[in-house]
Coordinates of C-alpha atoms and ligand atoms in Angstrom, one line a residue:
M1 CA 108.1 80.4 97.2
A2 CA 108.4 78.9 93.8
S3 CA 107.0 81.4 91.4
S4 CA 108.5 83.2 88.4
T5 CA 106.5 86.3 89.2
K6 CA 108.5 89.4 90.1
Y7 CA 107.3 91.6 93.0
I8 CA 108.0 95.3 93.1
F9 CA 107.1 97.3 96.2
I10 CA 106.8 101.0 96.2
T11 CA 107.1 102.9 99.5
G12 CA 106.9 106.6 100.1
G13 CA 108.9 108.9 102.2
V14 CA 109.2 112.5 103.5
T15 CA 105.6 113.4 102.7
S16 CA 102.4 112.0 101.4
S17 CA 100.9 113.0 98.0
L18 CA 104.1 112.5 96.1
G19 CA 102.2 110.5 93.5
K20 CA 103.2 106.9 94.3
G21 CA 100.1 105.8 92.3
I22 CA 101.3 107.6 89.2
I23 CA 104.8 106.3 89.5
A24 CA 103.5 102.8 90.0
A25 CA 101.2 103.1 87.0
S26 CA 103.9 104.6 84.9
L27 CA 106.4 101.9 85.7
G28 CA 103.6 99.4 85.0
K29 CA 103.0 101.0 81.6
L30 CA 106.7 100.9 80.7
L31 CA 107.0 97.2 81.7
Q32 CA 103.9 96.5 79.6
A33 CA 105.5 98.2 76.7
R34 CA 108.4 95.7 77.2
G35 CA 105.9 92.9 76.7
F36 CA 105.4 91.9 80.4
S37 CA 102.0 91.3 81.9
V38 CA 101.6 93.6 84.9
T39 CA 99.2 94.3 87.6
I40 CA 99.3 96.8 90.4
Q41 CA 97.8 96.6 93.8
K42 CA 97.5 99.1 96.7
F43 CA 97.8 98.4 100.4
D44 CA 96.2 101.1 102.5
P45 CA 97.0 101.5 106.2
Y46 CA 93.7 102.6 107.5
L47 CA 91.2 100.5 109.4
N48 CA 88.1 100.8 107.2
I49 CA 87.5 97.5 105.4
D50 CA 87.4 99.5 102.2
P51 CA 87.1 103.2 101.3
G52 CA 83.4 102.8 100.4
T53 CA 82.4 104.3 103.7
L54 CA 84.8 107.2 103.5
N55 CA 83.7 110.7 102.8
P56 CA 85.1 111.9 99.5
Y57 CA 86.3 115.1 101.2
E58 CA 88.7 113.0 103.2
H59 CA 90.0 110.5 100.7
G60 CA 88.8 111.6 97.3
E61 CA 86.7 109.5 95.0
C62 CA 85.8 105.9 95.7
Y63 CA 86.8 103.9 92.6
V64 CA 84.6 100.9 91.7
T65 CA 85.9 97.9 89.8
D66 CA 84.0 95.5 87.5
D67 CA 83.6 93.0 90.4
G68 CA 82.0 95.6 92.5
A69 CA 84.9 96.4 94.9
E70 CA 84.9 99.9 96.4
T71 CA 88.5 100.9 96.2
D72 CA 91.1 103.6 96.4
L73 CA 91.3 106.1 93.6
D74 CA 94.8 105.0 92.7
L75 CA 93.2 101.9 91.1
G76 CA 91.6 104.3 88.7
H77 CA 95.1 105.4 87.6
Y78 CA 96.2 101.8 87.3
E79 CA 93.3 101.0 84.9
R80 CA 93.6 104.3 83.0
F81 CA 97.3 103.8 82.4
L82 CA 97.5 100.0 81.8
N83 CA 94.1 99.6 80.1
V84 CA 93.5 96.5 82.1
T85 CA 90.9 95.9 84.8
T86 CA 91.6 95.5 88.5
S87 CA 89.5 93.8 91.2
Q88 CA 88.8 93.4 94.9
D89 CA 92.2 91.7 95.2
N90 CA 94.0 94.9 94.0
N91 CA 93.1 97.0 97.1
I92 CA 93.7 95.7 100.6
T93 CA 93.4 97.8 103.8
T94 CA 94.6 97.1 107.3
G95 CA 91.0 96.8 108.2
R96 CA 90.5 93.9 105.8
I97 CA 93.7 92.2 107.0
Y98 CA 92.6 92.4 110.7
N99 CA 89.1 91.3 109.7
N100 CA 90.4 88.2 108.0
V101 CA 92.7 87.4 110.9
I102 CA 90.0 87.9 113.5
T103 CA 87.5 85.8 111.5
K104 CA 90.0 83.0 111.3
E105 CA 90.7 83.3 115.0
R106 CA 86.9 83.0 115.8
K107 CA 86.8 79.9 113.5
G108 CA 89.5 78.4 115.6
E109 CA 92.1 78.4 112.9
Y110 CA 94.9 79.5 115.3
L111 CA 93.6 77.3 118.1
G112 CA 96.0 77.3 121.1
K113 CA 98.1 80.2 119.7
T114 CA 98.3 83.8 120.9
V115 CA 97.4 85.8 117.8
Q116 CA 99.9 88.5 117.2
V117 CA 100.9 91.2 114.7
I118 CA 104.0 89.2 113.9
P119 CA 103.5 86.6 112.5
H120 CA 99.7 86.5 112.1
I121 CA 99.0 89.9 110.7
T122 CA 102.2 90.0 108.7
D123 CA 101.5 86.5 107.3
E124 CA 98.0 87.6 106.3
I125 CA 99.5 90.7 104.6
K126 CA 102.1 88.6 102.7
C127 CA 99.5 86.2 101.7
N128 CA 97.6 89.1 100.1
F129 CA 100.9 90.5 98.6
Y130 CA 101.4 87.2 96.7
K131 CA 97.8 86.4 95.8
L132 CA 97.6 88.1 92.4
G133 CA 100.9 86.5 91.3
E134 CA 99.9 83.0 92.3
D135 CA 98.3 81.7 89.1
G136 CA 101.2 82.8 86.9
K137 CA 99.0 85.3 85.0
F138 CA 101.4 88.2 85.7
D139 CA 105.1 88.5 85.1
V140 CA 105.2 91.5 87.5
V141 CA 103.1 92.5 90.5
I142 CA 103.6 96.0 91.6
T143 CA 102.5 96.8 95.2
E144 CA 102.0 100.3 96.3
I145 CA 102.2 100.8 100.1
G146 CA 100.0 103.7 101.1
G147 CA 101.1 106.3 103.5
C148 CA 104.5 107.3 104.5
V149 CA 107.4 105.3 105.9
G150 CA 107.5 106.0 109.6
D151 CA 103.8 106.2 110.1
I152 CA 102.7 104.1 113.0
E153 CA 99.9 102.5 111.1
S154 CA 101.9 101.3 108.1
L155 CA 104.5 99.5 110.3
P156 CA 103.1 96.0 109.8
F157 CA 103.1 96.5 106.0
I158 CA 106.7 97.6 106.0
E159 CA 107.6 94.6 108.2
A160 CA 105.8 92.3 105.8
V161 CA 107.8 93.8 102.9
R162 CA 111.0 93.1 104.8
Q163 CA 110.0 89.5 105.3
A164 CA 108.9 89.2 101.6
R165 CA 112.5 89.7 100.4
W166 CA 113.3 86.3 102.1
D167 CA 110.2 84.5 100.9
L168 CA 110.8 85.6 97.3
G169 CA 114.5 85.3 97.0
P170 CA 117.0 87.4 95.0
H171 CA 116.0 88.9 91.7
N172 CA 112.3 88.4 92.4
F173 CA 111.9 91.3 94.9
L174 CA 112.6 95.0 94.5
V175 CA 111.9 98.1 96.6
I176 CA 111.5 101.5 95.1
H177 CA 111.3 104.4 97.5
L178 CA 109.6 107.5 96.3
T179 CA 110.8 110.6 98.0
L180 CA 111.0 114.4 97.8
I181 CA 114.0 116.6 97.2
P182 CA 112.8 120.0 98.3
F183 CA 114.3 123.2 97.0
L184 CA 115.1 125.8 99.6
K185 CA 114.6 129.2 98.0
A186 CA 116.7 131.1 100.5
A187 CA 119.7 128.8 100.1
K188 CA 119.0 128.2 96.4
E189 CA 119.7 124.6 97.1
L190 CA 118.1 121.2 96.6
K191 CA 118.2 119.4 99.9
T192 CA 118.8 115.7 100.4
K193 CA 118.6 115.4 104.1
P194 CA 114.8 114.6 104.3
T195 CA 115.5 111.7 101.9
Q196 CA 118.5 110.5 103.9
H197 CA 116.3 110.4 107.0
S198 CA 113.5 108.6 105.3
V199 CA 115.8 106.0 103.9
K200 CA 117.3 105.6 107.4
Q201 CA 113.8 104.9 108.7
L202 CA 113.5 102.2 106.1
L203 CA 116.8 100.8 107.0
E204 CA 115.9 100.7 110.6
A205 CA 112.9 98.6 109.6
G206 CA 115.3 96.3 107.8
I207 CA 114.6 97.4 104.2
Q208 CA 117.2 98.6 101.9
P209 CA 115.6 100.4 98.9
D210 CA 117.0 99.3 95.6
I211 CA 115.9 102.4 93.6
L212 CA 115.2 105.9 94.7
V213 CA 112.7 107.9 92.7
C214 CA 113.1 111.5 93.7
R215 CA 110.3 114.1 93.1
T216 CA 111.8 117.5 92.4
E217 CA 111.0 120.8 91.0
Y218 CA 114.5 121.2 89.5
H219 CA 116.9 118.9 87.7
L220 CA 119.1 117.0 90.2
P221 CA 122.7 117.9 89.5
M222 CA 125.2 115.1 89.6
D223 CA 126.6 116.0 93.0
V224 CA 123.1 115.8 94.5
K225 CA 122.6 112.4 92.9
K226 CA 126.0 111.2 94.2
K227 CA 125.2 112.4 97.7
L228 CA 121.9 110.5 97.6
A229 CA 123.6 107.4 96.3
L230 CA 126.3 107.5 98.9
F231 CA 124.1 108.3 102.0
C232 CA 121.2 106.1 101.0
N233 CA 123.3 103.1 99.9
V234 CA 122.0 102.8 96.4
Q235 CA 123.8 102.7 93.1
L236 CA 124.2 106.0 91.4
N237 CA 122.2 104.9 88.3
S238 CA 119.4 103.9 90.6
V239 CA 118.8 107.5 91.8
I240 CA 116.0 108.4 89.4
E241 CA 114.9 112.0 89.0
A242 CA 111.1 112.6 88.8
M243 CA 110.6 116.2 87.7
D244 CA 107.2 117.8 88.2
A245 CA 105.3 117.2 85.0
E246 CA 102.8 119.2 83.1
T247 CA 100.4 116.3 83.1
I248 CA 100.4 113.0 84.9
Y249 CA 100.3 111.4 81.4
D250 CA 103.9 112.7 80.8
V251 CA 105.3 110.6 83.6
P252 CA 105.7 107.3 81.8
L253 CA 107.8 109.0 79.1
L254 CA 109.8 110.9 81.7
M255 CA 110.4 107.7 83.6
K256 CA 111.5 106.0 80.4
K257 CA 114.0 108.8 79.7
E258 CA 115.3 108.3 83.2
K259 CA 115.6 104.5 82.4
L260 CA 113.5 103.4 85.4
D261 CA 112.3 100.4 83.4
E262 CA 115.9 99.4 82.5
R263 CA 117.0 99.7 86.1
V264 CA 114.1 97.5 87.3
M265 CA 114.6 94.9 84.6
S266 CA 118.3 94.6 85.3
K267 CA 117.8 94.2 89.0
L268 CA 115.0 91.7 88.6
K269 CA 116.9 89.9 85.8
L270 CA 114.0 90.4 83.5
S271 CA 114.9 90.3 79.8
S272 CA 112.8 91.3 76.9
K273 CA 113.5 92.0 73.3
Q274 CA 110.4 94.1 73.0
N275 CA 110.7 97.8 73.5
T276 CA 107.7 99.4 72.0
D277 CA 107.8 103.1 71.5
L278 CA 104.4 103.8 73.3
E279 CA 103.2 105.3 69.9
N280 CA 99.6 105.3 71.0
W281 CA 100.5 107.0 74.2
K282 CA 102.5 109.7 72.4
D283 CA 99.7 110.2 70.0
F284 CA 97.3 110.8 72.9
L285 CA 99.7 113.3 74.5
G286 CA 100.2 115.1 71.2
K287 CA 96.5 115.6 70.9
L288 CA 96.1 116.5 74.5
K289 CA 98.7 119.2 74.3
N290 CA 97.7 120.6 70.9
P291 CA 93.9 121.0 70.9
T292 CA 92.2 122.7 68.0
Q293 CA 89.2 123.9 69.9
E294 CA 88.0 124.4 73.5
V295 CA 84.7 124.2 75.4
N296 CA 83.6 125.2 78.9
I297 CA 82.0 122.5 80.8
G298 CA 80.5 122.8 84.3
L299 CA 80.7 120.0 86.8
I300 CA 78.1 120.7 89.4
G301 CA 78.4 118.8 92.6
K302 CA 78.8 119.2 96.3
Y303 CA 82.3 117.8 96.8
V304 CA 84.0 120.4 94.5
S305 CA 86.3 121.7 97.2
L306 CA 88.4 118.5 96.7
P307 CA 88.6 117.8 93.0
D308 CA 90.0 114.3 93.7
S309 CA 86.4 113.5 94.7
Y310 CA 85.6 113.6 90.9
K311 CA 89.0 112.1 89.8
S312 CA 87.6 109.6 87.2
I313 CA 85.2 112.1 85.7
I314 CA 88.0 114.7 85.4
E315 CA 90.3 112.1 83.7
A316 CA 87.5 110.9 81.5
F317 CA 87.2 114.4 80.1
T318 CA 90.9 114.4 79.5
H319 CA 90.8 111.2 77.5
A320 CA 87.7 112.1 75.5
G321 CA 88.8 115.7 75.0
A322 CA 92.2 114.6 73.6
A323 CA 90.5 112.0 71.3
I324 CA 88.6 114.9 69.6
E325 CA 91.4 117.4 70.0
C326 CA 89.3 119.6 72.2
Q327 CA 90.5 121.3 75.4
V328 CA 87.9 120.9 78.0
N329 CA 87.9 123.7 80.5
L330 CA 86.2 122.0 83.4
K331 CA 84.7 124.3 86.0
L332 CA 83.8 122.8 89.3
I333 CA 80.8 124.5 90.7
S334 CA 79.3 123.9 94.1
S335 CA 75.7 123.0 93.9
E336 CA 75.1 124.5 97.3
E337 CA 75.8 127.9 95.8
I338 CA 73.2 127.6 93.1
N339 CA 69.7 128.8 93.7
A340 CA 66.6 130.1 92.0
D341 CA 67.9 133.6 92.0
N342 CA 71.5 133.2 90.8
Y343 CA 71.5 130.1 88.5
E344 CA 71.8 132.1 85.4
S345 CA 74.9 134.0 86.4
K346 CA 76.5 130.8 87.7
L347 CA 75.8 128.7 84.6
E348 CA 75.6 131.1 81.6
D349 CA 79.2 130.7 80.5
L350 CA 79.0 126.9 80.1
D351 CA 78.7 125.1 76.8
G352 CA 77.8 121.9 78.6
I353 CA 76.6 120.9 82.0
L354 CA 77.4 117.8 84.0
V355 CA 75.6 117.0 87.3
A356 CA 77.8 114.8 89.3
P357 CA 77.2 111.7 91.4
G358 CA 76.7 112.1 95.1
F359 CA 74.8 111.2 98.2
G360 CA 72.4 113.1 100.5
E361 CA 70.4 116.2 100.5
R362 CA 73.0 118.9 100.7
G363 CA 73.2 121.0 97.5
F364 CA 70.3 119.0 96.0
E365 CA 68.0 121.9 95.1
G366 CA 70.9 123.6 93.4
K367 CA 71.2 120.6 91.2
I368 CA 67.5 120.7 90.4
E369 CA 67.9 124.4 89.3
T370 CA 70.9 123.4 87.2
V371 CA 69.0 120.7 85.4
R372 CA 66.0 122.9 84.8
Y373 CA 68.3 125.6 83.3
A374 CA 70.0 123.0 81.0
R375 CA 66.7 121.4 79.9
E376 CA 64.9 124.7 79.2
N377 CA 67.8 126.4 77.5
K378 CA 68.8 123.3 75.5
I379 CA 72.3 123.2 76.9
P380 CA 74.0 119.8 76.5
F381 CA 73.4 117.9 79.8
F382 CA 75.1 114.8 81.2
G383 CA 73.8 113.4 84.5
I384 CA 75.7 110.7 86.2
C385 CA 74.1 108.5 88.9
L386 CA 72.7 111.1 91.3
G387 CA 72.9 113.5 88.4
M388 CA 70.5 111.2 86.4
Q389 CA 68.2 110.9 89.4
V390 CA 68.0 114.7 89.7
A391 CA 67.2 115.0 86.0
V392 CA 64.2 112.6 86.5
I393 CA 63.0 114.5 89.6
E394 CA 63.3 117.8 87.8
F395 CA 61.3 116.5 84.9
A396 CA 58.6 115.1 87.2
R397 CA 58.3 118.4 89.1
N398 CA 58.5 120.9 86.2
V399 CA 57.2 119.0 83.2
L400 CA 54.7 116.4 84.7
H401 CA 53.8 119.0 87.4
L402 CA 54.2 116.4 90.1
K403 CA 54.9 119.0 92.8
D404 CA 57.2 117.7 95.5
A405 CA 58.4 114.7 93.4
N406 CA 61.6 113.5 94.9
S407 CA 63.9 110.6 95.7
T408 CA 63.1 108.7 98.9
E409 CA 66.8 109.3 99.7
M410 CA 66.0 113.0 100.1
E411 CA 62.4 112.8 101.3
P412 CA 61.2 109.4 102.5
H413 CA 57.6 110.5 102.6
T414 CA 57.4 112.3 99.2
P415 CA 54.0 111.9 97.5
H416 CA 55.8 111.2 94.2
P417 CA 58.7 108.9 94.7
V418 CA 60.0 109.0 91.1
I419 CA 63.3 107.7 92.5
A420 CA 63.0 105.1 95.1
L421 CA 65.0 102.5 97.0
M422 CA 65.7 99.3 95.0
E423 CA 63.8 96.3 96.1
E424 CA 67.0 94.4 97.1
Q425 CA 68.1 97.4 99.2
K426 CA 65.0 97.5 101.4
N427 CA 66.2 95.1 104.1
I428 CA 69.8 96.1 104.1
D429 CA 71.0 97.5 107.5
Q430 CA 74.8 97.6 106.9
M431 CA 76.4 100.5 105.1
G432 CA 79.7 99.0 103.8
G433 CA 79.7 97.2 100.5
T434 CA 76.0 96.9 100.3
M435 CA 75.0 99.2 97.4
R436 CA 74.3 97.9 93.9
L437 CA 78.0 97.7 92.9
G438 CA 80.1 96.7 89.9
S439 CA 79.4 95.8 86.3
Y440 CA 75.9 95.2 85.0
S441 CA 74.7 95.0 81.4
C442 CA 72.4 97.4 79.8
E443 CA 70.4 97.1 76.5
L444 CA 70.2 100.3 74.5
K445 CA 67.3 101.4 72.3
R446 CA 68.5 101.9 68.7
A447 CA 67.1 105.4 68.3
S448 CA 69.0 107.0 71.1
K449 CA 71.9 109.3 71.8
A450 CA 73.4 106.4 73.9
Y451 CA 73.3 104.0 71.0
S452 CA 74.9 106.5 68.6
A453 CA 77.7 107.0 71.2
Y454 CA 78.4 103.3 71.8
G455 CA 77.6 102.1 68.3
K456 CA 76.1 98.8 69.8
S457 CA 73.1 97.8 71.8
K458 CA 74.7 95.7 74.6
I459 CA 76.9 97.5 77.0
Q460 CA 78.4 96.9 80.4
E461 CA 79.0 99.7 82.9
R462 CA 79.8 99.9 86.6
H463 CA 77.4 101.0 89.3
R464 CA 77.4 102.4 92.8
H465 CA 73.9 103.3 94.1
R466 CA 71.0 102.3 96.2
Y467 CA 68.1 104.1 94.6
E468 CA 66.6 103.7 91.1
F469 CA 64.1 105.1 88.6
N470 CA 60.7 104.1 89.8
N471 CA 59.1 102.2 86.9
Q472 CA 55.6 103.1 88.1
Y473 CA 56.2 106.5 86.5
I474 CA 57.7 105.3 83.2
N475 CA 54.7 105.7 81.0
E476 CA 53.9 109.2 82.2
M477 CA 57.5 110.2 81.8
E478 CA 57.9 108.7 78.3
S479 CA 54.7 110.3 77.0
A480 CA 56.0 113.7 78.2
G481 CA 59.3 113.2 76.4
M482 CA 61.7 111.7 78.8
V483 CA 62.5 108.3 77.5
A484 CA 64.3 105.3 79.1
T485 CA 66.8 104.5 76.3
G486 CA 68.8 101.9 78.3
K487 CA 67.6 99.2 80.6
N488 CA 69.0 96.3 82.4
P489 CA 67.8 93.2 80.4
E490 CA 67.3 91.0 83.5
T491 CA 65.8 93.4 86.0
N492 CA 64.3 96.0 83.8
L493 CA 65.9 98.7 85.9
V494 CA 66.2 102.0 84.0
E495 CA 69.8 102.7 83.3
I496 CA 69.6 105.7 80.9
V497 CA 67.1 108.5 80.4
E498 CA 67.1 110.9 77.5
I499 CA 65.0 113.9 76.6
K500 CA 63.8 113.6 72.9
N501 CA 63.3 117.3 72.2
H502 CA 66.7 118.4 73.3
P503 CA 70.1 118.5 71.5
W504 CA 71.8 116.3 74.0
F505 CA 70.3 115.4 77.3
V506 CA 71.5 112.1 78.8
G507 CA 71.3 110.8 82.3
V508 CA 72.9 107.5 83.3
Q509 CA 72.4 105.6 86.4
F510 CA 75.8 104.0 86.1
H511 CA 79.3 105.5 86.3
P512 CA 80.7 105.6 82.7
E513 CA 83.8 107.5 84.0
Y514 CA 85.3 104.4 85.7
K515 CA 85.9 102.6 82.4
S516 CA 87.5 105.5 80.5
T517 CA 91.2 104.9 79.8
V518 CA 93.9 106.7 77.7
L519 CA 93.5 104.1 75.0
N520 CA 89.7 103.7 75.3
P521 CA 88.1 107.1 75.9
Q522 CA 84.5 106.7 77.1
P523 CA 82.0 107.2 74.2
L524 CA 79.4 109.2 76.1
F525 CA 82.0 111.7 77.3
K526 CA 83.1 112.1 73.7
K527 CA 79.6 112.7 72.4
F528 CA 78.8 115.1 75.3
I529 CA 81.9 117.2 74.5
E530 CA 80.9 117.2 70.8
A531 CA 77.4 118.4 71.7
A532 CA 79.0 121.1 73.8
I533 CA 81.1 122.2 70.8
D534 CA 78.0 122.3 68.6
N535 CA 76.2 124.4 71.3
K536 CA 79.1 126.8 71.5
K537 CA 79.0 127.3 67.7
V538 CA 75.3 128.1 67.9
K539 CA 75.8 130.6 70.7
Ligands
LIG1 N1 72.7 108.6 96.2 C1 72.2 107.9 95.0 C2 71.9 106.5 95.3 O1 72.4 105.9 96.2 C3 73.2 108.1 93.9 C4 74.5 107.5 94.2 C5 75.6 108.0 93.3 O2 75.5 109.1 92.7 N2 76.7 107.3 93.2 O3 71.2 105.9 94.5

């Protein structure tokens, strides 16, 4: 393959959840700081075509890209760290690979041949490995292989990585293996055996890792590093320590201290005179760690038992909070536990209230109570997607006195469908990839909280929903004080609602959290936190 693009593969061993995505994003950041253009892609071993149909409880948030792909939440980390957008091509699942191969088989593209895992599935995987590097836009493509080495389901990916070494040739291909060095309390020792085993498994599959990144709670003494190098067949200076960090945003700097970027560059024969100091990044970290004030914000949703379900929202608060030097104490509260009798005790400590995105009826009435409390008590309120829809329904019920107003998602026969299925959704019978997805433009009214946040009237934000504000109710709503301050200029779909007679009450049909990055905190989050600070002062 004639290409100057360098390919780095990151595999994981010993256990899952070691933070491959963060290591990938951190390495990407460091290479970016050296002047290279970098993209990161994730290959997931499960059979769903994409994570769009997965329950957030199982897999955390579904991250949506500009081009409307429903992807793994690690893509969120890539965008937040690198400040560049990703796309459908950055997240591939086994399901998609098989789907592509089977579609080709039906078209007759393999006519006469027995279609097999090797070479057909592995060829399809490799074709997708190389896709982003093909047009020469990127100097480096980092590929994170989901799951753990040794899992049955990731075998074809590992085999494809083995083959890729020969396609790409020396100095264009590198494998980093992320592993865990556990500390045994009783023996007071860091143990290397699980890593030795996991590297053996890689070797059995024909892959020699070039660099080991070792997650650890304690510094790795030299003798442990030497043992790892010796038994795992890697150079001593390629045993990289990855200590547990206070925040994920420390990891790029920790990896720089450990010279991960230098090791990668030397092995890939990448040279660069540039070595920026990540000043902006350090500035962000300084503010994040030294806040001058704090606020309590409640995130009310139904997936709170797994905070990863709200990953991008949580990170957007981190970025926006740091930008204004405010520590955001985010309290995740289950909407199922809020009712007409207890809402006050559940919500009274909060300086600001966010009602989260979501699907389905469970916990819905708790969200209505929450919005009513925020509206009546003039608590800064931010509704995202379903959160915005709830705000509209609450207003219809309690201000317009349209009893039983609802979304047709919750009650298909409601007498007042203030939120209803979008026209283009009416004939859709498949669940996967069929929502209104990806980036759409929105035109803001000048006199609005949204305009004062963004500072411009044309914005682009990402979407993931089927239902919408029902424009039949717009006049009634607006004359009672809930105003549509943002609309899609082509379709007239309401994208933002605000309540005039309230310090800060904003509901958005889109997901502003997806576009928040370390270097570009999301403006609505900043303004919402500022409103919460003001509210705290008044209290
Ligand atoms: N369930 C709502 C819809 O489909 C909201 C979706 C969301 O919050 N992402 O319109």
